[in-house]
CSV table of C-alpha atoms in Angstrom, one decimal:
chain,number,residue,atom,x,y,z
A,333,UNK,CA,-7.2,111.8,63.4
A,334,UNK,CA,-3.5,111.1,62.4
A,335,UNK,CA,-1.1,108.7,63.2
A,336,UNK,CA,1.9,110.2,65.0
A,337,UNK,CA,4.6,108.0,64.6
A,338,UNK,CA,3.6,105.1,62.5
A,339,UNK,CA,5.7,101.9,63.3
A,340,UNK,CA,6.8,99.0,60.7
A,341,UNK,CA,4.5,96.2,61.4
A,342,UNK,CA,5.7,92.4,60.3
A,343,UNK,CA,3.1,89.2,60.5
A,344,UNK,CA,5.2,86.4,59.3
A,345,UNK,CA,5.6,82.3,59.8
A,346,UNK,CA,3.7,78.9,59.1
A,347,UNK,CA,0.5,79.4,60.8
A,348,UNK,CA,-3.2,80.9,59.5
A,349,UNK,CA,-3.9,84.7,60.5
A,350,UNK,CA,-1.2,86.7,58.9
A,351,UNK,CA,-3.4,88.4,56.1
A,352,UNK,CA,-6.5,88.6,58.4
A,353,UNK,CA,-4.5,90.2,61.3
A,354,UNK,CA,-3.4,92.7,58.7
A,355,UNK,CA,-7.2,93.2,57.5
A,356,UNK,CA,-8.3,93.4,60.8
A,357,UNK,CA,-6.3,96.0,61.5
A,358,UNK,CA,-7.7,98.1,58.5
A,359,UNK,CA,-10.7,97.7,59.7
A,360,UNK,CA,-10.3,98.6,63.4
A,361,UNK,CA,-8.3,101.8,62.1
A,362,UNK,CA,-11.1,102.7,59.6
A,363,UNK,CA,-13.4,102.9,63.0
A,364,UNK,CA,-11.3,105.7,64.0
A,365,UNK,CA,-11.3,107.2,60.7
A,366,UNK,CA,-8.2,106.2,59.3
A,367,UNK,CA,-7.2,105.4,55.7
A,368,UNK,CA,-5.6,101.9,54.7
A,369,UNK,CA,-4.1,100.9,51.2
A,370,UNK,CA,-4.3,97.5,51.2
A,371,UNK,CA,-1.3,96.1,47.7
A,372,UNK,CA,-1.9,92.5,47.5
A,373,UNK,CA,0.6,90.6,46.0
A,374,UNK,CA,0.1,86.7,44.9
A,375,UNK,CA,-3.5,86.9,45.1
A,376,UNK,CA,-5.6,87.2,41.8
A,377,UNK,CA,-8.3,85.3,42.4
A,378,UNK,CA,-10.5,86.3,44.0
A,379,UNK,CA,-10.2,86.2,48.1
A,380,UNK,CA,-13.9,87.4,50.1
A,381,UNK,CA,-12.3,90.2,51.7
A,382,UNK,CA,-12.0,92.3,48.4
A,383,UNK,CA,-15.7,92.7,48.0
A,384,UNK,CA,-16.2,93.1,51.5
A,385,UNK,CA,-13.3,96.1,51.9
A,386,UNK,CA,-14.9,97.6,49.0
A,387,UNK,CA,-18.1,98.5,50.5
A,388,UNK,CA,-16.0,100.3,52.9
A,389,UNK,CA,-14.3,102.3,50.2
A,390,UNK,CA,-14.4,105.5,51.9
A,391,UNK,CA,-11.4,104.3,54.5
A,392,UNK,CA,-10.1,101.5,52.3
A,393,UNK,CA,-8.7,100.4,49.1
A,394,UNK,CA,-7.9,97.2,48.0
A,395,UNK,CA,-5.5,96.2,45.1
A,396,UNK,CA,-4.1,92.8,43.5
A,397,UNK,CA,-1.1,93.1,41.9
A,398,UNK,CA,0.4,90.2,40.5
A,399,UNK,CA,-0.9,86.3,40.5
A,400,UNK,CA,1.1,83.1,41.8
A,401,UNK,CA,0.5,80.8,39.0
A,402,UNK,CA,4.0,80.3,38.3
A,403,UNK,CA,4.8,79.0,41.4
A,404,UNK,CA,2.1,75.8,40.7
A,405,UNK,CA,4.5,75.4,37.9
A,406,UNK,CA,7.6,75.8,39.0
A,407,UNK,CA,9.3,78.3,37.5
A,408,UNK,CA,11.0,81.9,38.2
A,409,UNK,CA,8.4,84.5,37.6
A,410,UNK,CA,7.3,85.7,33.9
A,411,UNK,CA,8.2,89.2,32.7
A,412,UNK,CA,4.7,90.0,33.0
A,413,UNK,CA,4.4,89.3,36.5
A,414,UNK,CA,7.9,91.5,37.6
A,415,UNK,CA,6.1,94.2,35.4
A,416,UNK,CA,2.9,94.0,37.7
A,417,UNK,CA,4.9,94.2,40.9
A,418,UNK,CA,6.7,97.3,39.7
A,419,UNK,CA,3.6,99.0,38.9
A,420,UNK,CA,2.8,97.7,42.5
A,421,UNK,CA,6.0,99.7,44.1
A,422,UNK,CA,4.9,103.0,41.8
A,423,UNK,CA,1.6,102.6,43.2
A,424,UNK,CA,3.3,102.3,46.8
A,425,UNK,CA,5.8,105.2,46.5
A,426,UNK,CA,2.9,107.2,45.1
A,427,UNK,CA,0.7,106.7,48.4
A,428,UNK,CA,4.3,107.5,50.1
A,429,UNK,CA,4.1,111.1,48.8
A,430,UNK,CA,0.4,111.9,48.6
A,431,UNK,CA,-0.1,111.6,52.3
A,432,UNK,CA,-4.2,110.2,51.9
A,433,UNK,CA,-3.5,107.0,53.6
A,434,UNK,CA,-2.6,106.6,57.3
A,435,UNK,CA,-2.0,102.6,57.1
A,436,UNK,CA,-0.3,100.9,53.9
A,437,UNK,CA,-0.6,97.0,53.9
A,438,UNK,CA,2.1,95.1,51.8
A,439,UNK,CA,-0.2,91.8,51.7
A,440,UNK,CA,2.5,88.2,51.3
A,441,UNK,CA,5.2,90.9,50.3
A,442,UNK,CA,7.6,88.6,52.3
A,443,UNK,CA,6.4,85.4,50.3
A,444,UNK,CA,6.7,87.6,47.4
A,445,UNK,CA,10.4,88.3,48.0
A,446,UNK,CA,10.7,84.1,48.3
A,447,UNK,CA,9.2,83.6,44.7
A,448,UNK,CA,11.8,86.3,43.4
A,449,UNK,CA,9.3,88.9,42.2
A,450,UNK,CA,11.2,91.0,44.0
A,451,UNK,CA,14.5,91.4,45.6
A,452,UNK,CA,15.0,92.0,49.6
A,453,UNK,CA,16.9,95.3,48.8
A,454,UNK,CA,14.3,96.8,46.5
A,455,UNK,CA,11.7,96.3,49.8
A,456,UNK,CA,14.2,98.0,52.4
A,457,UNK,CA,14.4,100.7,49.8
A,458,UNK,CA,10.9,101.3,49.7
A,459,UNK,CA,10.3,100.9,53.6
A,460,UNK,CA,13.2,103.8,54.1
A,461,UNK,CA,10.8,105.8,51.6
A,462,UNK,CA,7.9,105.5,54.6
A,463,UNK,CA,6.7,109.1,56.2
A,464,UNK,CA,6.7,109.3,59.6
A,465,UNK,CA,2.9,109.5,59.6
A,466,UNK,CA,2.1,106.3,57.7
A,467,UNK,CA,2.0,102.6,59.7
A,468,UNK,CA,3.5,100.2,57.8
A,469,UNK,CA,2.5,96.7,57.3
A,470,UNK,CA,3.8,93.6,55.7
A,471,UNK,CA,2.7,90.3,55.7
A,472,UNK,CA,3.8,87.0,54.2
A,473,UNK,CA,6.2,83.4,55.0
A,474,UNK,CA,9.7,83.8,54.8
A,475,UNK,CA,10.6,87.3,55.8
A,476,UNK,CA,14.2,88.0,55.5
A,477,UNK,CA,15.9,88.6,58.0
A,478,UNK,CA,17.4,92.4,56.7
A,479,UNK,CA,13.8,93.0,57.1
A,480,UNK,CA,12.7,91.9,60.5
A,481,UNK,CA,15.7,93.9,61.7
A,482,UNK,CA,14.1,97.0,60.5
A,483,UNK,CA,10.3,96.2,61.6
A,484,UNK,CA,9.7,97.8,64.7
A,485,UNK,CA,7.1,95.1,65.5
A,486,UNK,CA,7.3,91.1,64.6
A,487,UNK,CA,4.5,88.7,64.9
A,488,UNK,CA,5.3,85.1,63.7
A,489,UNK,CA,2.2,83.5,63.3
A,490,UNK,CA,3.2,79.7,64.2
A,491,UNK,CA,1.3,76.8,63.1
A,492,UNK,CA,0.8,74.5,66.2
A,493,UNK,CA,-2.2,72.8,64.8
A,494,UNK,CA,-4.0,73.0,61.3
A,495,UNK,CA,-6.4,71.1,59.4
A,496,UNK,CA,-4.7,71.0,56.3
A,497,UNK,CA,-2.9,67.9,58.0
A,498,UNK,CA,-5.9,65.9,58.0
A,499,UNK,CA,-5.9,66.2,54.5
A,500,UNK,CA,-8.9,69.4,54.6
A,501,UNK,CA,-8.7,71.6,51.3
A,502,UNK,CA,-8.9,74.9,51.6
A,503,UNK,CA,-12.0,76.7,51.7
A,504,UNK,CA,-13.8,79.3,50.2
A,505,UNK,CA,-14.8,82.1,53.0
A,506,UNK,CA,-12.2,80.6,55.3
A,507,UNK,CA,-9.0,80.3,53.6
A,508,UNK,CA,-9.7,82.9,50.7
B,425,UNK,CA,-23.6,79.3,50.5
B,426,UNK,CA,-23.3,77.8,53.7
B,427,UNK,CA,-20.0,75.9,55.6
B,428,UNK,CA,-20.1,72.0,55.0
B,429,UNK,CA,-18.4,71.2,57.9
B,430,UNK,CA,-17.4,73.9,60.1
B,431,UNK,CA,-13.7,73.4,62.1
B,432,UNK,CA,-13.0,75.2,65.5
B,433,UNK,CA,-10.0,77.5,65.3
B,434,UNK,CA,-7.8,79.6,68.0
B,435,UNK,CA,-6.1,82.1,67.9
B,436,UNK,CA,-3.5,82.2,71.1
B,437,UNK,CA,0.0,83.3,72.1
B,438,UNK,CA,1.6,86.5,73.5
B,439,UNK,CA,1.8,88.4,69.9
B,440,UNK,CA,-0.1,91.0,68.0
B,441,UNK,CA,-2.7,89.8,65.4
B,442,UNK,CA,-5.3,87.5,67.3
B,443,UNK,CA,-8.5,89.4,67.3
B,444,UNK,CA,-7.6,91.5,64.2
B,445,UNK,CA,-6.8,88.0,62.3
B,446,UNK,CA,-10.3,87.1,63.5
B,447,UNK,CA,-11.9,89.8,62.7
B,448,UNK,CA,-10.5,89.3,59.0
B,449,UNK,CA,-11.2,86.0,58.9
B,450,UNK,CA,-14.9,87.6,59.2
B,451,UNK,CA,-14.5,89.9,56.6
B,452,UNK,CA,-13.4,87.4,54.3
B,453,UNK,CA,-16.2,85.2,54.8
B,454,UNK,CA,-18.5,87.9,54.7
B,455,UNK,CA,-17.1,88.6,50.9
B,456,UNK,CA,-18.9,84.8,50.3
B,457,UNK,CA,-22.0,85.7,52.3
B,458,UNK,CA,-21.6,84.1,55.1
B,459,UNK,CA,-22.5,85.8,58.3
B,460,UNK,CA,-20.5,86.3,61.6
B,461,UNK,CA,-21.6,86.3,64.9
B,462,UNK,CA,-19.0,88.0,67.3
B,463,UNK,CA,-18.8,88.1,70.7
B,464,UNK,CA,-16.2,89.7,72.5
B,465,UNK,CA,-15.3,89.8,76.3
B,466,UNK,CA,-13.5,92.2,78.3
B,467,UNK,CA,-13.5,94.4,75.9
B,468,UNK,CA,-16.2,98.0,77.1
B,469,UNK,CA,-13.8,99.9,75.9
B,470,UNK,CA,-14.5,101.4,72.4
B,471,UNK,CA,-12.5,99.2,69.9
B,472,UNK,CA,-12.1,100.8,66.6
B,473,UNK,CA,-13.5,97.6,65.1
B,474,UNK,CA,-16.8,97.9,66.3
B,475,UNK,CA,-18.2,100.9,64.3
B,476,UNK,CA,-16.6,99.6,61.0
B,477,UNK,CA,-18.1,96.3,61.9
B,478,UNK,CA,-21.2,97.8,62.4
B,479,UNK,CA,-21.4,99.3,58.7
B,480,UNK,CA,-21.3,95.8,57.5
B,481,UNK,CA,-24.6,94.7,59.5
B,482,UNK,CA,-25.6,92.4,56.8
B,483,UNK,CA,-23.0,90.0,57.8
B,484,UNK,CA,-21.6,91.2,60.9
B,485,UNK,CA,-23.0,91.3,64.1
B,486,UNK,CA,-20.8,92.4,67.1
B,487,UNK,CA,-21.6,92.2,70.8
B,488,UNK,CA,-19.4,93.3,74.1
B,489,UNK,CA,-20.2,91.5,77.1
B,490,UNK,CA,-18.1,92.3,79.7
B,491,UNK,CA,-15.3,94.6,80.9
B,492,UNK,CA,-11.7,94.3,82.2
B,493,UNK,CA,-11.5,96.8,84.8
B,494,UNK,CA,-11.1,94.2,87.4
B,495,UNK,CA,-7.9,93.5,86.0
B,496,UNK,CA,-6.9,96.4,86.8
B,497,UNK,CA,-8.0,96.7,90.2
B,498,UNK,CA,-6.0,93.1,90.6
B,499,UNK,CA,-9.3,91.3,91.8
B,500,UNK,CA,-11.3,88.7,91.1
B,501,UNK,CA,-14.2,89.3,88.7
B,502,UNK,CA,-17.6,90.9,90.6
B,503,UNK,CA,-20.4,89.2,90.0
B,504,UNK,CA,-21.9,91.8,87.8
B,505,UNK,CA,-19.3,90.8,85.2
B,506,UNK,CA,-20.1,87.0,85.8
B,507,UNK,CA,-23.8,87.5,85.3
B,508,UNK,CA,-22.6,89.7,81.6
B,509,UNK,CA,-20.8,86.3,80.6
B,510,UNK,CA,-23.3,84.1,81.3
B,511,UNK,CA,-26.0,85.8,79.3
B,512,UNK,CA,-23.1,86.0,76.2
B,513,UNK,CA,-23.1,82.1,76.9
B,514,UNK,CA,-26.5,82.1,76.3
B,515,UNK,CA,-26.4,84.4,73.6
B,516,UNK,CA,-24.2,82.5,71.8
B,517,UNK,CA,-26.2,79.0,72.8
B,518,UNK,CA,-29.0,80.2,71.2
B,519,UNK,CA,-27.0,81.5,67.9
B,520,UNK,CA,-26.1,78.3,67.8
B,521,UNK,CA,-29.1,76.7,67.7
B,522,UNK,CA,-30.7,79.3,65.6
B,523,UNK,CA,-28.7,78.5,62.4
B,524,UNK,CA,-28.8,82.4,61.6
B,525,UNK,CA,-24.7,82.7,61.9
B,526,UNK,CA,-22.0,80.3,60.1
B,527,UNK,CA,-19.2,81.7,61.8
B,528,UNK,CA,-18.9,82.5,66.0
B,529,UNK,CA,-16.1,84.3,67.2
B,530,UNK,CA,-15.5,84.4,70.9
B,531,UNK,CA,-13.0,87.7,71.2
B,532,UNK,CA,-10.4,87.2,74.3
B,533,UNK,CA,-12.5,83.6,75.3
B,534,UNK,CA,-9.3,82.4,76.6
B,535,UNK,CA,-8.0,85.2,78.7
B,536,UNK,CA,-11.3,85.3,80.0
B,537,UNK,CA,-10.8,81.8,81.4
B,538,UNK,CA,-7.6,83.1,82.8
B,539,UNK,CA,-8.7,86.1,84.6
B,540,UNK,CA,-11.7,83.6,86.5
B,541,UNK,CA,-14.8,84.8,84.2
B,542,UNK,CA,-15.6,81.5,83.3
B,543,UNK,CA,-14.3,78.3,83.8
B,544,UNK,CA,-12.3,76.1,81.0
B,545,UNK,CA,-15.3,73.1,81.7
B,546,UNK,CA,-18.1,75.7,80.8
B,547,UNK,CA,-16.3,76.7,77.6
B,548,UNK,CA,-15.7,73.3,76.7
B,549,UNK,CA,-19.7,71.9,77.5
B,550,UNK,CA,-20.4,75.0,74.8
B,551,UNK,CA,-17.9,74.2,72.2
B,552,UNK,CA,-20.0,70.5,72.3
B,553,UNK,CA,-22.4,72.2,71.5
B,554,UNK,CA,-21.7,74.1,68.2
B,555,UNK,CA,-23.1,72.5,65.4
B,556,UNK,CA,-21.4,70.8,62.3
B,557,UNK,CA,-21.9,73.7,59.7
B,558,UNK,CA,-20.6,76.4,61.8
B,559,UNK,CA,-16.7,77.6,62.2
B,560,UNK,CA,-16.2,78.4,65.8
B,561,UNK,CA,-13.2,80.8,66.4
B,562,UNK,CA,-11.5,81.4,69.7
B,563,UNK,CA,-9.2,83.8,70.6
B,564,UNK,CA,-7.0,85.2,73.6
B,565,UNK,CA,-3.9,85.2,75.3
B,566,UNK,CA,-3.6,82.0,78.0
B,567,UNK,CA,-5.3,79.2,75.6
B,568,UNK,CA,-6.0,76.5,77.9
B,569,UNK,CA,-4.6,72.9,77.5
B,570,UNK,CA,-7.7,71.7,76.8
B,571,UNK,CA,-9.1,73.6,74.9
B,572,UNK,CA,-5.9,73.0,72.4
B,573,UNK,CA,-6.7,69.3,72.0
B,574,UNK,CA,-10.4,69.4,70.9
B,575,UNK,CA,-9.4,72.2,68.4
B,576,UNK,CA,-9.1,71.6,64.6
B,577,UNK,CA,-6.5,74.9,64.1
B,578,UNK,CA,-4.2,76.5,66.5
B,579,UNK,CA,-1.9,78.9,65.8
B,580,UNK,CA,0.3,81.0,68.6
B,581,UNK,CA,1.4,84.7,67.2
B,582,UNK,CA,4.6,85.1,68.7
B,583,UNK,CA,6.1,87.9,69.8
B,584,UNK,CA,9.2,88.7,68.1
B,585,UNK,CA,9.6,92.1,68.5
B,586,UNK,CA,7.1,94.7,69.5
B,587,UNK,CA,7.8,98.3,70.3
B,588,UNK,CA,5.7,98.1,73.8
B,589,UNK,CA,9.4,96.8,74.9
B,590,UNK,CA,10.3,100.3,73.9
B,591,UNK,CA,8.0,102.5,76.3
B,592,UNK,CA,5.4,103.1,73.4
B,593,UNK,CA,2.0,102.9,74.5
B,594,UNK,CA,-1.3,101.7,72.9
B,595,UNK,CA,-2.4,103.6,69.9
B,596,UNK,CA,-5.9,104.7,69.0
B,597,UNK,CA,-6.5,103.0,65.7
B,598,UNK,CA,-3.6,100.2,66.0
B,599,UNK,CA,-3.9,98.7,69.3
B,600,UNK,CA,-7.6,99.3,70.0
């Protein structure tokens, strides 16, 4: 099976379920025996769903790109980091033209965008790079605007209730 | 490892990402070993999810219970689908007291209440009954008042923008 017309998918705002909707989409997909490339950005250590994708290899691959430790101290992102997230975009354009992916996840691209790794116009450039065939999905706070205009579908996740209010850390196997 | 204190979550609003977010949520928690118990209603129709769920048997069990032709038909529920959510109720009672699951996930729980499956009290009496170390996640269109203000985490995906509003139908793979 192949996707048709693959659409530019957006999960954005405050509230928990933006990376999980994205993983559950994988994984519905892979039941029809499609192939997602999952990039994550911001996430180095090490969140469950990484060893859990990877016993499902065959329909889909999971990558970390670039960590978020800068951002705990408060300052632009390091050369090495921007290096990582261009090797990211390679990686990206690559699975553009090689056509062996049906879905291609952009895990907290948007966020990414926020911390400066990378710049709003460098994303749009890369989504106009998109085959028709391949669904396209980005997660992450902050989207820019420039890019929800583009997104053919928008999902803002909204926080109307969370436990981190009450003071609840996160936790391992919930929150990562 | 096991959840300390488990929280109960839902997953509401008119957007795309409920279900998927919890079936990721299961994924990632399966990645710590913990083990998901998920029950989903009104959904006979074969979700995508299912068969990649069903790979990852160690962790994941999946169940359907009921279906949403009904709907369809613009009726009220026959009793044959009554008596299907009634033994998922007891399914998931005696998951519950079973301590083989951490996480339960009750697929389109509230839009079940809505469409006259069950009744909001009944869903409530078995929330009071989930015990501390186990995450109880809820999703569906239609959350219930109630139901909001005994939970620990809401969060409403939004629609923004979704290409339905553009005549495109559900896609194999994406939607279901």
């Amino acid at each position: 099976m192949k996707i048709e017309k693959g659409f530019i998918q957006v999960y954005t705002g405050n509230g928990k379920g933006k990376s999980t909707a994205a993983i559950g989409q994988a994984i519905r997909a892979a039941g029809h025996g499609l192939r997602t490339l999952i990039v994550q950005f911001m996430k180095e250590y090490p969140y469950g769903e990484v060893e859990t994708l990877n016993k499902l290899s065959e329909f889909i691959t999971i990558e970390q790109y670039c960590g978020d430790d800068f951002v705990l101290k408060k300052t632009l992102p390091p050369q090495s980091e921007l290096d990582k997230v261009k090797k990211a975009f390679k990686r990206i354009e690559s699975a553009f033209q090689h056509g062996e992916y049906d879905l291609v996840i952009l895990d907290e691209i948007c966020v990414s965008i926020y911390f400066k790794l990378v710049e709003t116009s460098a994303v749009i450039e890369l989504i106009q790079k998109k085959p028709e065939h391949i669904e396209l999905i980005m997660t992450g706070r902050y989207c820019p605007q420039e890019i929800i205009e583009i997104a053919d579908l928008v999902t803002e996740m909204k926080e109307v209730k969370h436990y981190y209010s009450e003071g609840v850390l996160a936790r391992k196997g919930i929150e990562y």
